[in-house]
Amino acid sequence: MKCINKRLITLVTALLSIASLTACGSSSYAIPYSTESVYTSISSDMLDTFASDLCVVGSDITDSNISMSKNSCAGLFDLNNRETLYALNVNEQVDPASLTKIMTALVALKYGSLDQILTATKAVNINESGAQLIGLKEGDTMTLDQALHILLIYSANDAGMLIADNVGGSVDEFVNLMNEEAKEIGATKCHFANPHGLTQEDHYVTAYDMYLIFNAAMQYDVFQEIINMSGYTTVYTRKDGSSVEVDVKSTNGYLRGDRQAPSSITVIGGKTGTTNAAGHCLILLAKDSSGNPYIAVIMRAEDGDTLYSEMTALLYKITQS
């Protein structure tokens, strides 16, 4: 399914008016859109006329050659040709787990500065069993740049709280910014309740909205640089002035070398997410042998092996497009 091209448009109907939508990849839209309330009301001819640089999809676009469990939510988006190559359950609202941290990074990059000093409060105290943590304590300090690396590479939940509390002024206010930003970029079927993705009521997203959020985050060079890193080493400061060294490895199996993409595909980077409620999730930026970029996302896979086998199959479709 082709993508639609964002122009200054006005559709005068009793229920619909869209205007002043900006070009693909920009970090904001004057008026958010909804695949449910807008695109399903517009004919394919109108979509071609009132187009944007974003891929859209209103129904499943599957391929019998791709083995994908019915429970998974999956999408493959050709960024240059603005075309959805594969879609399964992409508009179904599901738990995002740590894919949430992409929105956290996007909001932090928009409203914070990389050299901003963050100071940990009690907000970093996360007691959930099995939660990925870097071990922050009240009074610890590091820069936003350091925290973003730890957040996106290692997926530390306490780093997410550190960022939210400092950039937003409070965690609650930062979460409000996350939801405002989601609407601004057109991700209208999601809602965030925290900045890390641990299971919480009223915290959900769709695979399509994750594509929109990831696409928006990629407009920041530092985001692309961080998600491409297989590891990260830094030093932050305790309240008493002592130093703490951090040496973390990526949670992304392709970057760690544990998993292999198709030979003609290069995985630039992405974000993983896993909770009992969300299952196993992964979103990637990948390029073909000509350097053309694609976003691939899989959510709610039943286990890690299934996640990577399905993602590899999805990436293989790039070689056939």
PDB file of C-alpha atoms in Angstrom:
ATOM      1  CA  MET A   1       0.000   0.000   0.000  1.00  0.00           C
ATOM      2  CA  LYS A   2       1.443   3.343  -1.030  1.00  0.00           C
ATOM      3  CA  CYS A   3       2.054   6.096   1.456  1.00  0.00           C
ATOM      4  CA  ILE A   4       0.252   9.421   1.315  1.00  0.00           C
ATOM      5  CA  ASN A   5       1.967  12.776   0.701  1.00  0.00           C
ATOM      6  CA  LYS A   6       1.374  15.568   3.235  1.00  0.00           C
ATOM      7  CA  ARG A   7       0.261  18.847   1.567  1.00  0.00           C
ATOM      8  CA  LEU A   8      -1.781  21.867   2.605  1.00  0.00           C
ATOM      9  CA  ILE A   9      -5.213  20.337   2.190  1.00  0.00           C
ATOM     10  CA  THR A  10      -8.731  20.983   3.309  1.00  0.00           C
ATOM     11  CA  LEU A  11     -11.412  18.331   3.163  1.00  0.00           C
ATOM     12  CA  VAL A  12     -14.702  19.997   4.006  1.00  0.00           C
ATOM     13  CA  THR A  13     -17.126  17.412   5.318  1.00  0.00           C
ATOM     14  CA  ALA A  14     -19.378  17.299   8.327  1.00  0.00           C
ATOM     15  CA  LEU A  15     -16.823  15.304  10.312  1.00  0.00           C
ATOM     16  CA  LEU A  16     -13.400  15.891   8.786  1.00  0.00           C
ATOM     17  CA  SER A  17     -11.011  18.759   8.278  1.00  0.00           C
ATOM     18  CA  ILE A  18      -7.286  18.336   7.784  1.00  0.00           C
ATOM     19  CA  ALA A  19      -4.898  21.161   7.007  1.00  0.00           C
ATOM     20  CA  SER A  20      -1.253  22.214   7.013  1.00  0.00           C
ATOM     21  CA  LEU A  21       0.384  18.827   7.444  1.00  0.00           C
ATOM     22  CA  THR A  22       4.158  19.004   7.162  1.00  0.00           C
ATOM     23  CA  ALA A  23       6.498  16.800   5.162  1.00  0.00           C
ATOM     24  CA  CYS A  24       7.683  13.298   6.028  1.00  0.00           C
ATOM     25  CA  GLY A  25      10.069  12.862   8.904  1.00  0.00           C
ATOM     26  CA  SER A  26       9.441  16.223  10.510  1.00  0.00           C
ATOM     27  CA  SER A  27       8.936  16.153  14.238  1.00  0.00           C
ATOM     28  CA  SER A  28       5.456  17.659  14.269  1.00  0.00           C
ATOM     29  CA  TYR A  29       2.193  18.007  12.394  1.00  0.00           C
ATOM     30  CA  ALA A  30      -0.140  20.980  12.651  1.00  0.00           C
ATOM     31  CA  ILE A  31      -3.159  18.702  13.066  1.00  0.00           C
ATOM     32  CA  PRO A  32      -2.795  15.033  14.006  1.00  0.00           C
ATOM     33  CA  TYR A  33      -4.450  12.395  11.885  1.00  0.00           C
ATOM     34  CA  SER A  34      -5.918   9.009  12.662  1.00  0.00           C
ATOM     35  CA  THR A  35      -5.842   6.000  10.392  1.00  0.00           C
ATOM     36  CA  GLU A  36      -9.177   5.074  11.886  1.00  0.00           C
ATOM     37  CA  SER A  37     -11.062   8.360  11.641  1.00  0.00           C
ATOM     38  CA  VAL A  38      -9.432   9.836   8.538  1.00  0.00           C
ATOM     39  CA  TYR A  39      -7.996   7.334   6.112  1.00  0.00           C
ATOM     40  CA  THR A  40     -10.899   4.927   6.282  1.00  0.00           C
ATOM     41  CA  SER A  41     -13.137   7.823   5.236  1.00  0.00           C
ATOM     42  CA  ILE A  42     -11.110   8.774   2.162  1.00  0.00           C
ATOM     43  CA  SER A  43     -11.078   6.931  -1.159  1.00  0.00           C
ATOM     44  CA  SER A  44      -7.825   5.632  -2.610  1.00  0.00           C
ATOM     45  CA  ASP A  45      -7.962   8.328  -5.307  1.00  0.00           C
ATOM     46  CA  MET A  46      -8.183  10.995  -2.636  1.00  0.00           C
ATOM     47  CA  LEU A  47      -5.266   9.426  -0.782  1.00  0.00           C
ATOM     48  CA  ASP A  48      -3.143   9.698  -3.906  1.00  0.00           C
ATOM     49  CA  THR A  49      -4.161  13.349  -4.274  1.00  0.00           C
ATOM     50  CA  PHE A  50      -3.783  14.447  -0.650  1.00  0.00           C
ATOM     51  CA  ALA A  51      -0.621  12.618  -0.004  1.00  0.00           C
ATOM     52  CA  SER A  52       2.138  12.688   2.549  1.00  0.00           C
ATOM     53  CA  ASP A  53       5.568  11.258   2.973  1.00  0.00           C
ATOM     54  CA  LEU A  54       4.364   8.738   5.532  1.00  0.00           C
ATOM     55  CA  CYS A  55       3.378   5.153   4.921  1.00  0.00           C
ATOM     56  CA  VAL A  56      -0.217   4.375   5.822  1.00  0.00           C
ATOM     57  CA  VAL A  57      -2.104   1.121   6.087  1.00  0.00           C
ATOM     58  CA  GLY A  58      -5.742   0.442   6.811  1.00  0.00           C
ATOM     59  CA  SER A  59      -5.774  -3.353   6.583  1.00  0.00           C
ATOM     60  CA  ASP A  60      -3.422  -6.332   6.614  1.00  0.00           C
ATOM     61  CA  ILE A  61      -0.903  -6.656   3.801  1.00  0.00           C
ATOM     62  CA  THR A  62       0.558 -10.129   4.148  1.00  0.00           C
ATOM     63  CA  ASP A  63       2.798 -12.489   2.212  1.00  0.00           C
ATOM     64  CA  SER A  64       2.418 -16.263   2.181  1.00  0.00           C
ATOM     65  CA  ASN A  65       6.196 -16.584   2.041  1.00  0.00           C
ATOM     66  CA  ILE A  66       6.562 -14.942   5.462  1.00  0.00           C
ATOM     67  CA  SER A  67       5.906 -17.217   8.417  1.00  0.00           C
ATOM     68  CA  MET A  68       4.287 -14.993  11.034  1.00  0.00           C
ATOM     69  CA  SER A  69       2.209 -16.090  14.003  1.00  0.00           C
ATOM     70  CA  LYS A  70      -1.327 -14.690  14.064  1.00  0.00           C
ATOM     71  CA  ASN A  71      -0.677 -13.186  17.483  1.00  0.00           C
ATOM     72  CA  SER A  72       2.197 -10.995  16.279  1.00  0.00           C
ATOM     73  CA  CYS A  73       1.798  -7.387  15.202  1.00  0.00           C
ATOM     74  CA  ALA A  74       4.214  -6.662  12.372  1.00  0.00           C
ATOM     75  CA  GLY A  75       4.967  -3.968   9.823  1.00  0.00           C
ATOM     76  CA  LEU A  76       7.594  -3.267   7.172  1.00  0.00           C
ATOM     77  CA  PHE A  77       7.846   0.243   5.759  1.00  0.00           C
ATOM     78  CA  ASP A  78       9.879   1.385   2.730  1.00  0.00           C
ATOM     79  CA  LEU A  79      10.886   4.939   3.642  1.00  0.00           C
ATOM     80  CA  ASN A  80      12.164   6.075   0.248  1.00  0.00           C
ATOM     81  CA  ASN A  81       9.248   4.782  -1.792  1.00  0.00           C
ATOM     82  CA  ARG A  82       6.794   5.594   0.998  1.00  0.00           C
ATOM     83  CA  GLU A  83       5.218   2.176   0.774  1.00  0.00           C
ATOM     84  CA  THR A  84       3.975  -0.337   3.326  1.00  0.00           C
ATOM     85  CA  LEU A  85       5.419  -3.694   2.271  1.00  0.00           C
ATOM     86  CA  TYR A  86       3.905  -5.825   5.028  1.00  0.00           C
ATOM     87  CA  ALA A  87       1.291  -5.303   7.714  1.00  0.00           C
ATOM     88  CA  LEU A  88      -0.287  -7.651  10.235  1.00  0.00           C
ATOM     89  CA  ASN A  89      -2.390  -6.360  13.131  1.00  0.00           C
ATOM     90  CA  VAL A  90      -0.572  -3.015  12.884  1.00  0.00           C
ATOM     91  CA  ASN A  91      -3.519  -1.000  14.215  1.00  0.00           C
ATOM     92  CA  GLU A  92      -4.190  -3.258  17.186  1.00  0.00           C
ATOM     93  CA  GLN A  93      -3.499  -1.643  20.561  1.00  0.00           C
ATOM     94  CA  VAL A  94      -0.942  -3.665  22.522  1.00  0.00           C
ATOM     95  CA  ASP A  95       1.501  -3.254  25.396  1.00  0.00           C
ATOM     96  CA  PRO A  96       4.767  -1.754  24.032  1.00  0.00           C
ATOM     97  CA  ALA A  97       7.158  -2.781  26.841  1.00  0.00           C
ATOM     98  CA  SER A  98      10.483  -0.950  26.385  1.00  0.00           C
ATOM     99  CA  LEU A  99       9.644   0.298  22.899  1.00  0.00           C
ATOM    100  CA  THR A 100       8.132   3.041  25.084  1.00  0.00           C
ATOM    101  CA  LYS A 101      11.668   4.344  25.551  1.00  0.00           C
ATOM    102  CA  ILE A 102      11.747   5.541  21.941  1.00  0.00           C
ATOM    103  CA  MET A 103       9.040   8.060  22.787  1.00  0.00           C
ATOM    104  CA  THR A 104      10.922   8.925  25.979  1.00  0.00           C
ATOM    105  CA  ALA A 105      14.030   9.647  23.906  1.00  0.00           C
ATOM    106  CA  LEU A 106      12.065  11.667  21.355  1.00  0.00           C
ATOM    107  CA  VAL A 107      10.535  13.918  24.015  1.00  0.00           C
ATOM    108  CA  ALA A 108      13.860  14.270  25.835  1.00  0.00           C
ATOM    109  CA  LEU A 109      15.635  15.308  22.636  1.00  0.00           C
ATOM    110  CA  LYS A 110      12.924  17.826  21.839  1.00  0.00           C
ATOM    111  CA  TYR A 111      12.673  19.444  25.269  1.00  0.00           C
ATOM    112  CA  GLY A 112      16.088  18.811  26.844  1.00  0.00           C
ATOM    113  CA  SER A 113      19.733  19.425  25.952  1.00  0.00           C
ATOM    114  CA  LEU A 114      22.396  16.739  25.741  1.00  0.00           C
ATOM    115  CA  ASP A 115      24.697  18.503  28.219  1.00  0.00           C
ATOM    116  CA  GLN A 116      21.903  18.982  30.776  1.00  0.00           C
ATOM    117  CA  ILE A 117      22.861  17.566  34.179  1.00  0.00           C
ATOM    118  CA  LEU A 118      20.240  15.175  35.534  1.00  0.00           C
ATOM    119  CA  THR A 119      19.957  14.510  39.263  1.00  0.00           C
ATOM    120  CA  ALA A 120      18.259  11.372  40.506  1.00  0.00           C
ATOM    121  CA  THR A 121      15.361  11.621  42.946  1.00  0.00           C
ATOM    122  CA  LYS A 122      13.301   8.891  44.607  1.00  0.00           C
ATOM    123  CA  ALA A 123      11.627   8.425  41.215  1.00  0.00           C
ATOM    124  CA  VAL A 124      14.491   6.144  40.129  1.00  0.00           C
ATOM    125  CA  ASN A 125      13.648   3.620  42.844  1.00  0.00           C
ATOM    126  CA  ILE A 126      12.002   0.815  40.844  1.00  0.00           C
ATOM    127  CA  ASN A 127      11.292  -2.337  42.816  1.00  0.00           C
ATOM    128  CA  GLU A 128       9.560  -4.468  40.186  1.00  0.00           C
ATOM    129  CA  SER A 129      11.096  -7.929  40.034  1.00  0.00           C
ATOM    130  CA  GLY A 130      13.172  -8.504  36.910  1.00  0.00           C
ATOM    131  CA  ALA A 131      13.158  -4.852  35.836  1.00  0.00           C
ATOM    132  CA  GLN A 132      16.290  -3.852  33.899  1.00  0.00           C
ATOM    133  CA  LEU A 133      18.178  -1.293  36.003  1.00  0.00           C
ATOM    134  CA  ILE A 134      21.513   0.493  35.976  1.00  0.00           C
ATOM    135  CA  GLY A 135      21.421   0.902  39.752  1.00  0.00           C
ATOM    136  CA  LEU A 136      20.781   4.629  40.119  1.00  0.00           C
ATOM    137  CA  LYS A 137      20.413   6.046  43.617  1.00  0.00           C
ATOM    138  CA  GLU A 138      18.945   9.302  44.855  1.00  0.00           C
ATOM    139  CA  GLY A 139      21.463  12.123  44.366  1.00  0.00           C
ATOM    140  CA  ASP A 140      23.342  10.459  41.482  1.00  0.00           C
ATOM    141  CA  THR A 141      24.095  12.744  38.517  1.00  0.00           C
ATOM    142  CA  MET A 142      24.818  12.275  34.832  1.00  0.00           C
ATOM    143  CA  THR A 143      24.158  14.189  31.614  1.00  0.00           C
ATOM    144  CA  LEU A 144      21.125  13.662  29.408  1.00  0.00           C
ATOM    145  CA  ASP A 145      23.495  12.357  26.739  1.00  0.00           C
ATOM    146  CA  GLN A 146      24.740   9.623  29.083  1.00  0.00           C
ATOM    147  CA  ALA A 147      21.223   8.764  30.226  1.00  0.00           C
ATOM    148  CA  LEU A 148      19.951   8.451  26.649  1.00  0.00           C
ATOM    149  CA  HIS A 149      22.743   6.027  25.788  1.00  0.00           C
ATOM    150  CA  ILE A 150      21.943   3.892  28.824  1.00  0.00           C
ATOM    151  CA  LEU A 151      18.217   4.123  28.097  1.00  0.00           C
ATOM    152  CA  LEU A 152      18.377   3.069  24.443  1.00  0.00           C
ATOM    153  CA  ILE A 153      21.313   0.639  24.461  1.00  0.00           C
ATOM    154  CA  TYR A 154      20.797  -1.157  27.769  1.00  0.00           C
ATOM    155  CA  SER A 155      17.096  -0.303  28.247  1.00  0.00           C
ATOM    156  CA  ALA A 156      17.555   0.697  31.903  1.00  0.00           C
ATOM    157  CA  ASN A 157      14.195   1.592  33.410  1.00  0.00           C
ATOM    158  CA  ASP A 158      15.679   3.786  36.129  1.00  0.00           C
ATOM    159  CA  ALA A 159      17.399   5.838  33.403  1.00  0.00           C
ATOM    160  CA  GLY A 160      13.947   6.459  31.935  1.00  0.00           C
ATOM    161  CA  MET A 161      12.684   7.786  35.244  1.00  0.00           C
ATOM    162  CA  LEU A 162      15.792   9.951  35.641  1.00  0.00           C
ATOM    163  CA  ILE A 163      15.218  11.517  32.226  1.00  0.00           C
ATOM    164  CA  ALA A 164      11.493  12.041  32.741  1.00  0.00           C
ATOM    165  CA  ASP A 165      11.797  13.585  36.204  1.00  0.00           C
ATOM    166  CA  ASN A 166      14.451  16.080  35.114  1.00  0.00           C
ATOM    167  CA  VAL A 167      13.377  17.005  31.584  1.00  0.00           C
ATOM    168  CA  GLY A 168       9.673  17.186  32.419  1.00  0.00           C
ATOM    169  CA  GLY A 169      10.022  18.709  35.873  1.00  0.00           C
ATOM    170  CA  SER A 170       8.178  15.655  37.154  1.00  0.00           C
ATOM    171  CA  VAL A 171       7.493  12.193  35.800  1.00  0.00           C
ATOM    172  CA  ASP A 172       3.789  12.948  35.435  1.00  0.00           C
ATOM    173  CA  GLU A 173       4.427  16.100  33.437  1.00  0.00           C
ATOM    174  CA  PHE A 174       6.900  14.280  31.193  1.00  0.00           C
ATOM    175  CA  VAL A 175       4.311  11.566  30.507  1.00  0.00           C
ATOM    176  CA  ASN A 176       1.884  14.326  29.544  1.00  0.00           C
ATOM    177  CA  LEU A 177       4.487  15.562  27.062  1.00  0.00           C
ATOM    178  CA  MET A 178       4.823  12.028  25.680  1.00  0.00           C
ATOM    179  CA  ASN A 179       1.098  11.879  24.981  1.00  0.00           C
ATOM    180  CA  GLU A 180       1.042  15.378  23.514  1.00  0.00           C
ATOM    181  CA  GLU A 181       3.961  14.537  21.233  1.00  0.00           C
ATOM    182  CA  ALA A 182       2.296  11.316  20.122  1.00  0.00           C
ATOM    183  CA  LYS A 183      -0.764  13.242  18.991  1.00  0.00           C
ATOM    184  CA  GLU A 184       1.384  15.874  17.333  1.00  0.00           C
ATOM    185  CA  ILE A 185       3.144  13.334  15.123  1.00  0.00           C
ATOM    186  CA  GLY A 186      -0.085  11.544  14.273  1.00  0.00           C
ATOM    187  CA  ALA A 187       0.232   8.557  16.609  1.00  0.00           C
ATOM    188  CA  THR A 188      -3.388   8.804  17.700  1.00  0.00           C
ATOM    189  CA  LYS A 189      -4.101   5.226  18.822  1.00  0.00           C
ATOM    190  CA  CYS A 190      -1.554   5.059  21.649  1.00  0.00           C
ATOM    191  CA  HIS A 191      -1.397   6.259  25.237  1.00  0.00           C
ATOM    192  CA  PHE A 192       1.547   6.336  27.624  1.00  0.00           C
ATOM    193  CA  ALA A 193       1.379   6.055  31.419  1.00  0.00           C
ATOM    194  CA  ASN A 194       5.129   5.921  32.179  1.00  0.00           C
ATOM    195  CA  PRO A 195       8.485   6.637  30.487  1.00  0.00           C
ATOM    196  CA  HIS A 196       9.962   3.119  30.659  1.00  0.00           C
ATOM    197  CA  GLY A 197       7.349   0.615  29.509  1.00  0.00           C
ATOM    198  CA  LEU A 198       6.917  -1.551  32.567  1.00  0.00           C
ATOM    199  CA  THR A 199       3.370  -2.883  32.574  1.00  0.00           C
ATOM    200  CA  GLN A 200       0.803  -0.328  33.689  1.00  0.00           C
ATOM    201  CA  GLU A 201      -2.887   0.227  33.073  1.00  0.00           C
ATOM    202  CA  ASP A 202      -3.753   2.581  30.197  1.00  0.00           C
ATOM    203  CA  HIS A 203      -0.328   2.135  28.605  1.00  0.00           C
ATOM    204  CA  TYR A 204      -0.591   0.919  25.015  1.00  0.00           C
ATOM    205  CA  VAL A 205       0.501   1.560  21.449  1.00  0.00           C
ATOM    206  CA  THR A 206       0.019   0.115  17.972  1.00  0.00           C
ATOM    207  CA  ALA A 207       2.739  -1.220  15.693  1.00  0.00           C
ATOM    208  CA  TYR A 208       1.827   1.501  13.202  1.00  0.00           C
ATOM    209  CA  ASP A 209       2.141   4.206  15.843  1.00  0.00           C
ATOM    210  CA  MET A 210       5.548   2.769  16.775  1.00  0.00           C
ATOM    211  CA  TYR A 211       6.594   3.259  13.142  1.00  0.00           C
ATOM    212  CA  LEU A 212       5.496   6.906  13.355  1.00  0.00           C
ATOM    213  CA  ILE A 213       7.289   7.455  16.678  1.00  0.00           C
ATOM    214  CA  PHE A 214      10.475   5.742  15.521  1.00  0.00           C
ATOM    215  CA  ASN A 215      10.414   7.684  12.256  1.00  0.00           C
ATOM    216  CA  ALA A 216      10.108  10.952  14.182  1.00  0.00           C
ATOM    217  CA  ALA A 217      12.955  10.030  16.548  1.00  0.00           C
ATOM    218  CA  MET A 218      15.213   9.303  13.583  1.00  0.00           C
ATOM    219  CA  GLN A 219      15.180  12.986  12.698  1.00  0.00           C
ATOM    220  CA  TYR A 220      17.689  13.433  15.527  1.00  0.00           C
ATOM    221  CA  ASP A 221      21.197  12.384  14.486  1.00  0.00           C
ATOM    222  CA  VAL A 222      22.126  11.449  18.045  1.00  0.00           C
ATOM    223  CA  PHE A 223      19.229   8.992  18.172  1.00  0.00           C
ATOM    224  CA  GLN A 224      20.465   7.205  15.058  1.00  0.00           C
ATOM    225  CA  GLU A 225      24.009   7.211  16.435  1.00  0.00           C
ATOM    226  CA  ILE A 226      22.960   5.680  19.743  1.00  0.00           C
ATOM    227  CA  ILE A 227      20.758   2.916  18.318  1.00  0.00           C
ATOM    228  CA  ASN A 228      23.668   1.863  16.093  1.00  0.00           C
ATOM    229  CA  MET A 229      25.967   1.180  19.073  1.00  0.00           C
ATOM    230  CA  SER A 230      26.567  -2.373  20.269  1.00  0.00           C
ATOM    231  CA  GLY A 231      27.861  -1.194  23.636  1.00  0.00           C
ATOM    232  CA  TYR A 232      28.579   1.860  25.753  1.00  0.00           C
ATOM    233  CA  THR A 233      30.992   2.787  28.533  1.00  0.00           C
ATOM    234  CA  THR A 234      30.727   5.885  30.694  1.00  0.00           C
ATOM    235  CA  VAL A 235      31.202   7.211  34.231  1.00  0.00           C
ATOM    236  CA  TYR A 236      28.593   9.014  36.321  1.00  0.00           C
ATOM    237  CA  THR A 237      28.743  10.554  39.795  1.00  0.00           C
ATOM    238  CA  ARG A 238      27.270   9.467  43.129  1.00  0.00           C
ATOM    239  CA  LYS A 239      25.841  11.951  45.614  1.00  0.00           C
ATOM    240  CA  ASP A 240      29.049  11.703  47.682  1.00  0.00           C
ATOM    241  CA  GLY A 241      31.185  12.602  44.664  1.00  0.00           C
ATOM    242  CA  SER A 242      32.481   9.103  43.948  1.00  0.00           C
ATOM    243  CA  SER A 243      32.478   7.765  40.399  1.00  0.00           C
ATOM    244  CA  VAL A 244      30.536   4.830  39.004  1.00  0.00           C
ATOM    245  CA  GLU A 245      31.681   3.176  35.781  1.00  0.00           C
ATOM    246  CA  VAL A 246      29.042   1.793  33.466  1.00  0.00           C
ATOM    247  CA  ASP A 247      29.808  -0.753  30.755  1.00  0.00           C
ATOM    248  CA  VAL A 248      26.690  -2.043  28.999  1.00  0.00           C
ATOM    249  CA  LYS A 249      25.937  -4.073  25.892  1.00  0.00           C
ATOM    250  CA  SER A 250      23.063  -3.688  23.480  1.00  0.00           C
ATOM    251  CA  THR A 251      19.908  -5.721  24.005  1.00  0.00           C
ATOM    252  CA  ASN A 252      19.582  -5.984  20.199  1.00  0.00           C
ATOM    253  CA  GLY A 253      20.584  -9.456  19.008  1.00  0.00           C
ATOM    254  CA  TYR A 254      21.555  -8.237  15.537  1.00  0.00           C
ATOM    255  CA  LEU A 255      23.957  -5.647  16.956  1.00  0.00           C
ATOM    256  CA  ARG A 256      25.388  -8.105  19.487  1.00  0.00           C
ATOM    257  CA  GLY A 257      26.038 -10.590  16.685  1.00  0.00           C
ATOM    258  CA  ASP A 258      23.766 -13.239  18.220  1.00  0.00           C
ATOM    259  CA  ARG A 259      21.386 -13.030  15.264  1.00  0.00           C
ATOM    260  CA  GLN A 260      22.056 -12.684  11.559  1.00  0.00           C
ATOM    261  CA  ALA A 261      20.074 -10.532   9.144  1.00  0.00           C
ATOM    262  CA  PRO A 262      19.812 -11.542   5.459  1.00  0.00           C
ATOM    263  CA  SER A 263      23.184 -11.106   3.741  1.00  0.00           C
ATOM    264  CA  SER A 264      22.157  -8.059   1.687  1.00  0.00           C
ATOM    265  CA  ILE A 265      20.516  -6.258   4.620  1.00  0.00           C
ATOM    266  CA  THR A 266      22.317  -4.094   7.177  1.00  0.00           C
ATOM    267  CA  VAL A 267      20.641  -3.561  10.536  1.00  0.00           C
ATOM    268  CA  ILE A 268      21.485  -0.011  11.568  1.00  0.00           C
ATOM    269  CA  GLY A 269      19.884  -0.275  14.975  1.00  0.00           C
ATOM    270  CA  GLY A 270      16.658  -0.259  16.886  1.00  0.00           C
ATOM    271  CA  LYS A 271      15.016  -1.017  20.221  1.00  0.00           C
ATOM    272  CA  THR A 272      13.916  -4.175  21.974  1.00  0.00           C
ATOM    273  CA  GLY A 273      11.181  -4.621  24.556  1.00  0.00           C
ATOM    274  CA  THR A 274      10.036  -7.567  26.668  1.00  0.00           C
ATOM    275  CA  THR A 275       7.518  -8.000  29.459  1.00  0.00           C
ATOM    276  CA  ASN A 276       5.091 -10.778  30.305  1.00  0.00           C
ATOM    277  CA  ALA A 277       2.206  -8.594  29.189  1.00  0.00           C
ATOM    278  CA  ALA A 278       3.813  -7.345  25.972  1.00  0.00           C
ATOM    279  CA  GLY A 279       5.627 -10.465  24.860  1.00  0.00           C
ATOM    280  CA  HIS A 280       8.769  -9.861  22.805  1.00  0.00           C
ATOM    281  CA  CYS A 281       9.045  -6.689  20.712  1.00  0.00           C
ATOM    282  CA  LEU A 282      11.607  -5.216  18.325  1.00  0.00           C
ATOM    283  CA  ILE A 283      11.716  -2.228  15.990  1.00  0.00           C
ATOM    284  CA  LEU A 284      14.588  -1.700  13.565  1.00  0.00           C
ATOM    285  CA  LEU A 285      16.070   0.679  11.053  1.00  0.00           C
ATOM    286  CA  ALA A 286      17.605  -1.415   8.262  1.00  0.00           C
ATOM    287  CA  LYS A 287      19.118  -0.658   4.862  1.00  0.00           C
ATOM    288  CA  ASP A 288      19.358  -2.698   1.680  1.00  0.00           C
ATOM    289  CA  SER A 289      22.493  -3.131  -0.428  1.00  0.00           C
ATOM    290  CA  SER A 290      21.808   0.217  -2.137  1.00  0.00           C
ATOM    291  CA  GLY A 291      21.473   2.054   1.161  1.00  0.00           C
ATOM    292  CA  ASN A 292      17.698   2.463   0.997  1.00  0.00           C
ATOM    293  CA  PRO A 293      16.155   2.693   4.505  1.00  0.00           C
ATOM    294  CA  TYR A 294      13.322   0.620   5.970  1.00  0.00           C
ATOM    295  CA  ILE A 295      11.593   0.453   9.335  1.00  0.00           C
ATOM    296  CA  ALA A 296      10.574  -3.017  10.510  1.00  0.00           C
ATOM    297  CA  VAL A 297       8.575  -3.680  13.663  1.00  0.00           C
ATOM    298  CA  ILE A 298       7.318  -6.799  15.407  1.00  0.00           C
ATOM    299  CA  MET A 299       5.356  -6.758  18.641  1.00  0.00           C
ATOM    300  CA  ARG A 300       3.800  -9.438  20.849  1.00  0.00           C
ATOM    301  CA  ALA A 301       5.983 -12.312  19.634  1.00  0.00           C
ATOM    302  CA  GLU A 302       5.658 -15.317  21.939  1.00  0.00           C
ATOM    303  CA  ASP A 303       9.383 -15.698  22.692  1.00  0.00           C
ATOM    304  CA  GLY A 304      12.805 -14.434  21.686  1.00  0.00           C
ATOM    305  CA  ASP A 305      13.463 -17.078  19.049  1.00  0.00           C
ATOM    306  CA  THR A 306      10.115 -16.383  17.415  1.00  0.00           C
ATOM    307  CA  LEU A 307      10.785 -12.647  17.494  1.00  0.00           C
ATOM    308  CA  TYR A 308      14.081 -12.896  15.651  1.00  0.00           C
ATOM    309  CA  SER A 309      13.002 -15.576  13.185  1.00  0.00           C
ATOM    310  CA  GLU A 310       9.968 -13.481  12.251  1.00  0.00           C
ATOM    311  CA  MET A 311      12.041 -10.305  12.033  1.00  0.00           C
ATOM    312  CA  THR A 312      14.607 -11.998   9.803  1.00  0.00           C
ATOM    313  CA  ALA A 313      11.799 -13.201   7.538  1.00  0.00           C
ATOM    314  CA  LEU A 314      10.410  -9.670   7.436  1.00  0.00           C
ATOM    315  CA  LEU A 315      13.835  -8.243   6.550  1.00  0.00           C
ATOM    316  CA  TYR A 316      14.225 -10.851   3.818  1.00  0.00           C
ATOM    317  CA  LYS A 317      11.167  -9.390   2.111  1.00  0.00           C
ATOM    318  CA  ILE A 318      13.209  -6.221   1.510  1.00  0.00           C
ATOM    319  CA  THR A 319      15.404  -8.206  -0.877  1.00  0.00           C
ATOM    320  CA  GLN A 320      12.318  -9.160  -2.879  1.00  0.00           C
ATOM    321  CA  SER A 321      10.821  -5.686  -3.169  1.00  0.00           C
TER     322      SER A 321
END
